[in-house]
Coordinates of C-alpha atoms in Angstrom, one line a residue:
M1 CA -23.6 -4.5 -16.7
L2 CA -20.1 -3.2 -16.0
Y3 CA -17.3 -4.0 -18.4
F4 CA -13.6 -4.0 -17.6
K5 CA -10.6 -4.6 -19.9
P6 CA -9.3 -8.1 -19.3
D7 CA -5.7 -6.8 -19.0
T8 CA -6.4 -4.6 -15.9
C9 CA -5.8 -6.0 -12.4
Y10 CA -8.8 -4.6 -10.6
R11 CA -10.0 -6.8 -7.8
E12 CA -12.9 -5.1 -6.1
I13 CA -15.8 -3.0 -7.3
T14 CA -18.0 -1.1 -4.8
L15 CA -21.1 1.0 -5.8
F16 CA -22.5 3.7 -3.6
N17 CA -25.8 5.5 -4.1
I18 CA -26.0 9.2 -4.3
A19 CA -26.6 9.4 -0.5
G20 CA -23.3 7.5 0.1
K21 CA -24.8 4.1 1.1
K22 CA -23.0 1.0 -0.2
V23 CA -25.4 -0.8 -2.5
F24 CA -23.2 -3.3 -4.3
E25 CA -19.8 -5.0 -3.7
H26 CA -18.1 -7.5 -5.9
R27 CA -14.7 -9.1 -5.6
V28 CA -13.2 -10.2 -8.9
N29 CA -11.6 -13.6 -9.2
G30 CA -9.2 -13.9 -12.1
H31 CA -9.9 -12.0 -15.3
S32 CA -13.6 -11.4 -15.0
C33 CA -14.6 -8.8 -17.6
T34 CA -18.3 -8.2 -17.0
I35 CA -20.5 -7.9 -13.9
S36 CA -24.3 -7.9 -13.9
L37 CA -25.8 -5.2 -11.8
E38 CA -29.2 -5.6 -10.2
V39 CA -29.7 -2.1 -8.8
P40 CA -32.5 0.4 -9.5
S41 CA -32.0 3.1 -12.1
G42 CA -30.1 6.1 -10.8
I43 CA -26.8 7.7 -10.3
Y44 CA -24.0 5.8 -8.5
I45 CA -20.4 6.3 -7.5
A46 CA -18.2 3.3 -8.4
R47 CA -15.0 2.7 -6.4
I48 CA -12.7 0.3 -8.3
T49 CA -9.6 -0.9 -6.6
G50 CA -6.8 -3.4 -7.0
G51 CA -3.2 -3.6 -6.1
N52 CA -2.0 0.0 -5.9
K53 CA -4.6 1.3 -8.3
K54 CA -7.8 3.1 -7.4
Q55 CA -10.4 4.8 -9.5
V56 CA -13.7 6.5 -8.6
R57 CA -16.2 7.0 -11.4
K58 CA -19.8 8.3 -11.7
I59 CA -22.1 5.7 -13.2
V60 CA -25.7 6.2 -14.5
V61 CA -27.8 3.1 -14.5
L62 CA -30.9 2.9 -16.7
Q63 CA -33.1 -0.1 -16.5

């Protein structure tokens, strides 16, 4: 599960596996704060964008 502060204005979250393949994409409508992920355990790169903001983070998923 991913959590975002409700006061941020991010609108799209994309996850890539370690090989660079897109495995998850979610467009946020309104002030969504949590997103359930159904991906296998592993290391992922998250690209989080919205407006003129962009962040890239490494995420470790443990199931």
